[in-house]
PDB file of C-alpha atoms in Angstrom:
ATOM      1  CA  UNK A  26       1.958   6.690  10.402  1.00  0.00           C
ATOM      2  CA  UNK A  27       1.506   3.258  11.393  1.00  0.00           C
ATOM      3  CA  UNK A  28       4.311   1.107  11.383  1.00  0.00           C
ATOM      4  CA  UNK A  29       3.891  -2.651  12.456  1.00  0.00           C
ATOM      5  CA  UNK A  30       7.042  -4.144  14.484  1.00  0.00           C
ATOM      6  CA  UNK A  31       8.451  -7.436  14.500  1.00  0.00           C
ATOM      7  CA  UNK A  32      11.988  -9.492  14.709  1.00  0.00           C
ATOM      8  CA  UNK A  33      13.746 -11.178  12.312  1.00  0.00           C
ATOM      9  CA  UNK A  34      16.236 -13.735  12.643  1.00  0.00           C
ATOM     10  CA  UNK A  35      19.350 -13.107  10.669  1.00  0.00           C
ATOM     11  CA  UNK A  36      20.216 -16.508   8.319  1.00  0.00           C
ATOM     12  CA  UNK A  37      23.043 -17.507   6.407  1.00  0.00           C
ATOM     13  CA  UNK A  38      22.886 -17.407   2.372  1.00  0.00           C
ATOM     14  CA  UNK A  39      24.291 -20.866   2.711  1.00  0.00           C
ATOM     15  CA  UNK A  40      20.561 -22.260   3.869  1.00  0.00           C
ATOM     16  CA  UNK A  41      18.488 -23.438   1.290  1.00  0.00           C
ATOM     17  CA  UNK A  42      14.988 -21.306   1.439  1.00  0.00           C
ATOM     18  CA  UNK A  43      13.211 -24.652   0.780  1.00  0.00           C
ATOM     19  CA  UNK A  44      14.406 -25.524   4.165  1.00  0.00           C
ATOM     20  CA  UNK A  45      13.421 -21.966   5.963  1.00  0.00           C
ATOM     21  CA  UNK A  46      10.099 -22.614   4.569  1.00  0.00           C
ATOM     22  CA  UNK A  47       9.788 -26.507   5.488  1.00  0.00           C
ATOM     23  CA  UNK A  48      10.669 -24.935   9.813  1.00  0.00           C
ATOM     24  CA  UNK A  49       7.657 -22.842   9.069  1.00  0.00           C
ATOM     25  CA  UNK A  50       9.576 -19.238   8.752  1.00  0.00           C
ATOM     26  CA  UNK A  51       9.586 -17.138   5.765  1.00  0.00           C
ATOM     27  CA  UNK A  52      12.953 -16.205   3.862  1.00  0.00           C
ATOM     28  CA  UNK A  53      13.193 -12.474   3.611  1.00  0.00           C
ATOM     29  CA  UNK A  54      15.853 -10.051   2.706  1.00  0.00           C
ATOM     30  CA  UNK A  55      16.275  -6.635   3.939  1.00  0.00           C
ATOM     31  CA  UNK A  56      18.290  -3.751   1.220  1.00  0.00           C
ATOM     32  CA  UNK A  57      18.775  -0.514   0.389  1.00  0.00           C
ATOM     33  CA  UNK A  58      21.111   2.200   1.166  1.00  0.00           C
ATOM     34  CA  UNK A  59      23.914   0.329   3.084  1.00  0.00           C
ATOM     35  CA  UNK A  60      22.044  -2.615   4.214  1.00  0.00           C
ATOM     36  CA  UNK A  61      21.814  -6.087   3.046  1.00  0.00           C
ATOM     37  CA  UNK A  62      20.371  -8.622   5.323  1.00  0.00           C
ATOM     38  CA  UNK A  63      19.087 -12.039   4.895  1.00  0.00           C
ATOM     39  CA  UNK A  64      16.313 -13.386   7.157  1.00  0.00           C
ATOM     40  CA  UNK A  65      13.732 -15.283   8.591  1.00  0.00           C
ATOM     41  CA  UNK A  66      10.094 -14.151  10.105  1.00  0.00           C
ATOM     42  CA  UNK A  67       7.069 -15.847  10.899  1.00  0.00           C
ATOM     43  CA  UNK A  68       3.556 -15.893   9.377  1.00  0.00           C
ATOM     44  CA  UNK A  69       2.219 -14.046  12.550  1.00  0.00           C
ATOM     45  CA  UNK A  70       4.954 -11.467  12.969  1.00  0.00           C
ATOM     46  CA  UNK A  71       4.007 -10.061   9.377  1.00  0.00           C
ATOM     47  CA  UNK A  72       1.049 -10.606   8.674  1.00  0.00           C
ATOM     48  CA  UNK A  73      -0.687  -7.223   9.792  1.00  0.00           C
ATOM     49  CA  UNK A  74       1.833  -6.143   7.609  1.00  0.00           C
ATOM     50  CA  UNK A  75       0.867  -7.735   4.266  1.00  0.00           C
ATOM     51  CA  UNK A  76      -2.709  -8.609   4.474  1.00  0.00           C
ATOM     52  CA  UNK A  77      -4.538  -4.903   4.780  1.00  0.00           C
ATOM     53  CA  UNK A  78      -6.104  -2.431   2.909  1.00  0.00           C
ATOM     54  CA  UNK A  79      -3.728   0.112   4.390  1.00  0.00           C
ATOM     55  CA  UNK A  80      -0.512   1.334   3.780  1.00  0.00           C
ATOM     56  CA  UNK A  81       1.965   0.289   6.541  1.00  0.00           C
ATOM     57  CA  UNK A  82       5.260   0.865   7.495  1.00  0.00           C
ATOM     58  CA  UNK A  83       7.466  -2.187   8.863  1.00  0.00           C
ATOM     59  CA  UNK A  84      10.014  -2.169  11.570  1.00  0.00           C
ATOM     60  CA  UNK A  85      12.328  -5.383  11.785  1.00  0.00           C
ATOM     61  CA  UNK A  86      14.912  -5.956  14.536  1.00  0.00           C
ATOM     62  CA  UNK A  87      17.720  -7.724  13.762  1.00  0.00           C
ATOM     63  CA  UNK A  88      20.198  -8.439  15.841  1.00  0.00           C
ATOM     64  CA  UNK A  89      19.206  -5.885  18.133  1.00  0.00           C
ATOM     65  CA  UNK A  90      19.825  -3.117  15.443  1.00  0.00           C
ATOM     66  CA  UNK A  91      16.054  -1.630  14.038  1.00  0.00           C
ATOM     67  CA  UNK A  92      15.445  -0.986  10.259  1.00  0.00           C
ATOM     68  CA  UNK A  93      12.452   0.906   8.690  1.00  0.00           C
ATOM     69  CA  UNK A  94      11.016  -0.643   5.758  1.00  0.00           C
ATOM     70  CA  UNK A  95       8.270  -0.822   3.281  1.00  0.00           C
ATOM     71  CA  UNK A  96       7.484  -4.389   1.261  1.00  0.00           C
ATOM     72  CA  UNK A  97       8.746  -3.979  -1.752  1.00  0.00           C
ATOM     73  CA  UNK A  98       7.843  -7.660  -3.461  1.00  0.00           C
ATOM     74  CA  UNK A  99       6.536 -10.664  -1.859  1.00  0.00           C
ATOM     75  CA  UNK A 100       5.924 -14.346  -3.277  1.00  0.00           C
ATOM     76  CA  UNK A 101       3.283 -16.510  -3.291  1.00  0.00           C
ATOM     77  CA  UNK A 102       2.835 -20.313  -3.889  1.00  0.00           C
ATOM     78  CA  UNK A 103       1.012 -20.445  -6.994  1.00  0.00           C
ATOM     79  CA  UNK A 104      -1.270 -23.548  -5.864  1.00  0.00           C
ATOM     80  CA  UNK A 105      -1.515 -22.856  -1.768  1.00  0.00           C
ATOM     81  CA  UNK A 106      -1.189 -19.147  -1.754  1.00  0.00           C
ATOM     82  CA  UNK A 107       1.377 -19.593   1.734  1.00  0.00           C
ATOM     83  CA  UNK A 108       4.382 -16.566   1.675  1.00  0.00           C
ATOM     84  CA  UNK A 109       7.375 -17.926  -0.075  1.00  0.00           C
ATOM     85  CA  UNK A 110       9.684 -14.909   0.016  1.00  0.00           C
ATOM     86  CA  UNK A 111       9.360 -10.896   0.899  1.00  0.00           C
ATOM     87  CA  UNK A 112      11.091  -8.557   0.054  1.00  0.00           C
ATOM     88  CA  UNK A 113      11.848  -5.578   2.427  1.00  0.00           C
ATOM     89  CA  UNK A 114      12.806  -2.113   1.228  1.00  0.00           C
ATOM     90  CA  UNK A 115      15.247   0.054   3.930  1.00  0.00           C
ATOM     91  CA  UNK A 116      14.040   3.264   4.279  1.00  0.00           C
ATOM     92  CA  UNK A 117      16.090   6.914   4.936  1.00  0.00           C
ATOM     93  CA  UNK A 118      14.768   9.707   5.841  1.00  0.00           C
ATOM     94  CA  UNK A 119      16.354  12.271   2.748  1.00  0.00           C
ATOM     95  CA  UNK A 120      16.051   9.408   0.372  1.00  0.00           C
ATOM     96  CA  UNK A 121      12.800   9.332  -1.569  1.00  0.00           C
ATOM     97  CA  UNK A 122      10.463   5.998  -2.424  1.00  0.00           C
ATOM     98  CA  UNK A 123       7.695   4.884  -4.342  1.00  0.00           C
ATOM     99  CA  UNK A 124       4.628   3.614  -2.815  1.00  0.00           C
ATOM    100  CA  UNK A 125       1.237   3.114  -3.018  1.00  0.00           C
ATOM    101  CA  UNK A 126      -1.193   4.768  -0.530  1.00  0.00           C
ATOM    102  CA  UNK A 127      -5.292   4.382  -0.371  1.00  0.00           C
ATOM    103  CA  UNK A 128      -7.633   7.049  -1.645  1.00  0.00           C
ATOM    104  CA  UNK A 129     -10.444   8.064   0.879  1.00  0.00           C
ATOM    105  CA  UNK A 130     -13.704  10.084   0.180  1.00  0.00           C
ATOM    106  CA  UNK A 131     -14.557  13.446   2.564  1.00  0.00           C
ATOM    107  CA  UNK A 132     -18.022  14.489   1.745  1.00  0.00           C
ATOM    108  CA  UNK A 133     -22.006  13.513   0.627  1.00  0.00           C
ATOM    109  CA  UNK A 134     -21.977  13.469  -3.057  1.00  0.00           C
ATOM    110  CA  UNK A 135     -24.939  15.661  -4.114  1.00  0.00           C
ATOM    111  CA  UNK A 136     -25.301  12.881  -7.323  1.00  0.00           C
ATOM    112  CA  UNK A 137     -25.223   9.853  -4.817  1.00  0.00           C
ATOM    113  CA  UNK A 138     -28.446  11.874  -2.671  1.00  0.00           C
ATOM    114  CA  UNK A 139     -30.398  12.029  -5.786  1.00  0.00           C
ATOM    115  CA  UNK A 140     -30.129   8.127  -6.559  1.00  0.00           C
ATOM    116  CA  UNK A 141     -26.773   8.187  -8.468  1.00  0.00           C
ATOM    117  CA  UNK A 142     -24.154   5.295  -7.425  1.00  0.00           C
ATOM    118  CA  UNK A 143     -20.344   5.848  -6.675  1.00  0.00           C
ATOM    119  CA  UNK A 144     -18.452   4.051  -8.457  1.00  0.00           C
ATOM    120  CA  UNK A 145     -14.584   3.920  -7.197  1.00  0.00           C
ATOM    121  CA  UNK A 146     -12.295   3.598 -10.283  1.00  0.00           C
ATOM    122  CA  UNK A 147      -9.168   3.924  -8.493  1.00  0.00           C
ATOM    123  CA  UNK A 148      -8.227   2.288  -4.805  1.00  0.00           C
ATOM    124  CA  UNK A 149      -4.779   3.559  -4.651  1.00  0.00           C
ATOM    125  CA  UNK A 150      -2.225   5.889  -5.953  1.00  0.00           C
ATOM    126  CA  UNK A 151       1.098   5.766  -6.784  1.00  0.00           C
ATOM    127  CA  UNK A 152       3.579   8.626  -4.861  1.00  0.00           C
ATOM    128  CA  UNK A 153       6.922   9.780  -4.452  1.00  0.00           C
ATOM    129  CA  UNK A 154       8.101  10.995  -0.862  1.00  0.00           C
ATOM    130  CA  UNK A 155      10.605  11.423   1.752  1.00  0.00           C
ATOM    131  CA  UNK A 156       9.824   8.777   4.268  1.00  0.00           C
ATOM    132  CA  UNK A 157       9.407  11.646   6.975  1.00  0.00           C
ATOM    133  CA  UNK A 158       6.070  12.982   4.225  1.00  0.00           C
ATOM    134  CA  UNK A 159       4.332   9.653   4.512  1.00  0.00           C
ATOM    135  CA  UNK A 160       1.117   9.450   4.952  1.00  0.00           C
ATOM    136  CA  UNK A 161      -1.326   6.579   6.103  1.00  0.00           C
ATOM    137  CA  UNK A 162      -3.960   7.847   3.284  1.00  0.00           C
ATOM    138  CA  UNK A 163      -4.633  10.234   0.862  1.00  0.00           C
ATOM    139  CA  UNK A 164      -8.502  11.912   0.496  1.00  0.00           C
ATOM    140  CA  UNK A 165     -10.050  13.675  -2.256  1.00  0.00           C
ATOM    141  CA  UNK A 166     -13.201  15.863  -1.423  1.00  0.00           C
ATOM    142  CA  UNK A 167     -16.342  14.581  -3.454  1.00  0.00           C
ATOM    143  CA  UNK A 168     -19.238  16.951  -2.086  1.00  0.00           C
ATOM    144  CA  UNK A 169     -19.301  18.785  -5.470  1.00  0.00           C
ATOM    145  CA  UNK A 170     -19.862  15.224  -7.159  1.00  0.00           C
ATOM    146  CA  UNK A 171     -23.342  15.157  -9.456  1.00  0.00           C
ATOM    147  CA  UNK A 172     -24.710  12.578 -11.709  1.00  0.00           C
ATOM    148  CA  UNK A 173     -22.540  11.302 -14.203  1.00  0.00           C
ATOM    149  CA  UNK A 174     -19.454  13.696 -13.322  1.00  0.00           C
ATOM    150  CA  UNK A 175     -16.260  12.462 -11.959  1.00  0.00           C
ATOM    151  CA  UNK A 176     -12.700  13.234  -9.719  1.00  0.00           C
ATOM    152  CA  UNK A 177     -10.057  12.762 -11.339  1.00  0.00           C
ATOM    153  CA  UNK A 178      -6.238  12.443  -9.727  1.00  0.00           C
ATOM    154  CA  UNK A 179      -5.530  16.087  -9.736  1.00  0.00           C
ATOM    155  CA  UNK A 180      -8.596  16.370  -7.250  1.00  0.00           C
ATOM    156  CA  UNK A 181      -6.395  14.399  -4.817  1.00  0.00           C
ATOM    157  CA  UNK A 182      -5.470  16.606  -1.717  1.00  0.00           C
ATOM    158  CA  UNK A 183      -1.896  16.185  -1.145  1.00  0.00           C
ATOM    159  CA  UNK A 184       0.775  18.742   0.215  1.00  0.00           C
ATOM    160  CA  UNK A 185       3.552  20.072  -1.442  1.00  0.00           C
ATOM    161  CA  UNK A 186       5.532  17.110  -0.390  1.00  0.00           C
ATOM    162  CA  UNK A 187       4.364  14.405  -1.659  1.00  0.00           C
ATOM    163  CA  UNK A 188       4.478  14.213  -5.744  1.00  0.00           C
ATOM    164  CA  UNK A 189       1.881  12.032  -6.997  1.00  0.00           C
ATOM    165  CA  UNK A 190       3.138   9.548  -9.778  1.00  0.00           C
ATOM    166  CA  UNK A 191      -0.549   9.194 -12.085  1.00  0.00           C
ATOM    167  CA  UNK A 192      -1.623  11.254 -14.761  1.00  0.00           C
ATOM    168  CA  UNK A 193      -3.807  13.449 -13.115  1.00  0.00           C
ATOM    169  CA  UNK A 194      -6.742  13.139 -15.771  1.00  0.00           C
ATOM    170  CA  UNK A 195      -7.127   9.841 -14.764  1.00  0.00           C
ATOM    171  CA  UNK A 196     -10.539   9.213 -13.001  1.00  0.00           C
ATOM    172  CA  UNK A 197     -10.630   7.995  -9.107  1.00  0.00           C
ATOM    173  CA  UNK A 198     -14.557   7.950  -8.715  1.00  0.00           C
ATOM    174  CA  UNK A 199     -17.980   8.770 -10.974  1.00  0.00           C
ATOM    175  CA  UNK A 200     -21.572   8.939  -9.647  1.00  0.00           C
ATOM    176  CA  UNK A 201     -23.183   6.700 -12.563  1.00  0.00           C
ATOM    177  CA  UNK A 202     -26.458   7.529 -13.517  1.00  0.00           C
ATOM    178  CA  UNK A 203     -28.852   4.315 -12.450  1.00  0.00           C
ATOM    179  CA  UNK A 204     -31.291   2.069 -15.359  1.00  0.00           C
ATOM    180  CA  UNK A 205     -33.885   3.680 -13.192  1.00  0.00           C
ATOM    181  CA  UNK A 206     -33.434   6.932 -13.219  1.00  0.00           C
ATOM    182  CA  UNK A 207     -32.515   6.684 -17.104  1.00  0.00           C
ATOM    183  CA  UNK A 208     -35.989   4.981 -17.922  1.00  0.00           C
ATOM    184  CA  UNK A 209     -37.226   8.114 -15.381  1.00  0.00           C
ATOM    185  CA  UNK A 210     -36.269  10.508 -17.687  1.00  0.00           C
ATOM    186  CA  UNK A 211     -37.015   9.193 -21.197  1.00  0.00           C
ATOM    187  CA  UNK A 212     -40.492   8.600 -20.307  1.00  0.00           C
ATOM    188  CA  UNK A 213     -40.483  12.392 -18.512  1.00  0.00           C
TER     189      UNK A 213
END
């Protein structure tokens, strides 16, 4: 699992966030179970955090005392796009969460070798786990893949663990059939 570390700086409720923001730190709070903690970070201390493809576990000291956590909600400025508040989500081991983690391919798809193009419906999935089941990414096997077929979400390879929260008829991936291979085959 990879899990991204960085300190926080515990603030009072008192401060106004427009004036964390204006020092250049972020306002963020910190909840769940039996923690509550307001706080500042910088841009650089989270930002291998926010901005990747891949799911990531946090771990913020405060204080000296560590916390696990996930992102649970962040905010953008609607004009400038800079962080205006994140949310932080305390993790237990025992106590299950929601997140979302990336779909990978394992295998040639058969339809792809004969001039068929993947087409990737779905990016990531929704699952339910104990923190201690987490994993980085989630793959689903596409070497039986031919033109114009598709995996759906109960192709995904998970362990009895993890419980994954999409209908499974939902498609991840299709090998489309291309104009060229179409025209190909009506003139055949």
């Amino acid at each position: 699992m990879n899990t991204v570390s960085f300190k926080g700086e515990k603030r009072d409720v008192a401060t106004k966030a427009s004036v964390v923001r204006n020092s250049g730190s972020i306002p963020a709070v910190i909840y769940g179970g039996d923690v509550l903690e307001h706080f500042t970070v910088t841009h650089n201390d989270v930002k291998h955090l926010i901005y990747t493809p891949d799911f990531k576990m946090g771990e913020v000291e405060l204080d000296g005392q560590k916390h696990r956590c996930i992102i649970k909600d962040i905010q953008f400025h609607p004009v400038t796009d800079n962080i205006e508040h994140i949310d932080f989500l305390a993790i237990e081991d025992g106590r299950k969460v929601k997140v979302n983690i990336p779909i990978k391919f394992k295998g040639v798809s058969p339809g792809v070798k004969n001039g068929g193009k993947l087409m990737q419906s779905m990016r990531k999935v929704k699952v339910k786990a104990d923190p201690k089941d987490l994993v980085d990414e989630l793959y689903i096997d596409i070497s039986n893949l031919e033109l114009g077929f598709a995996v759906k979400v109960k192709d995904i390879e998970v362990d009895g663990n993890i419980e994954i929260m999409a209908s499974p008829s939902i498609p991840v991936a299709s090998v489309e059939v291309p104009r060229a291979l179409k025209s190909a085959e009506a003139a055949a």
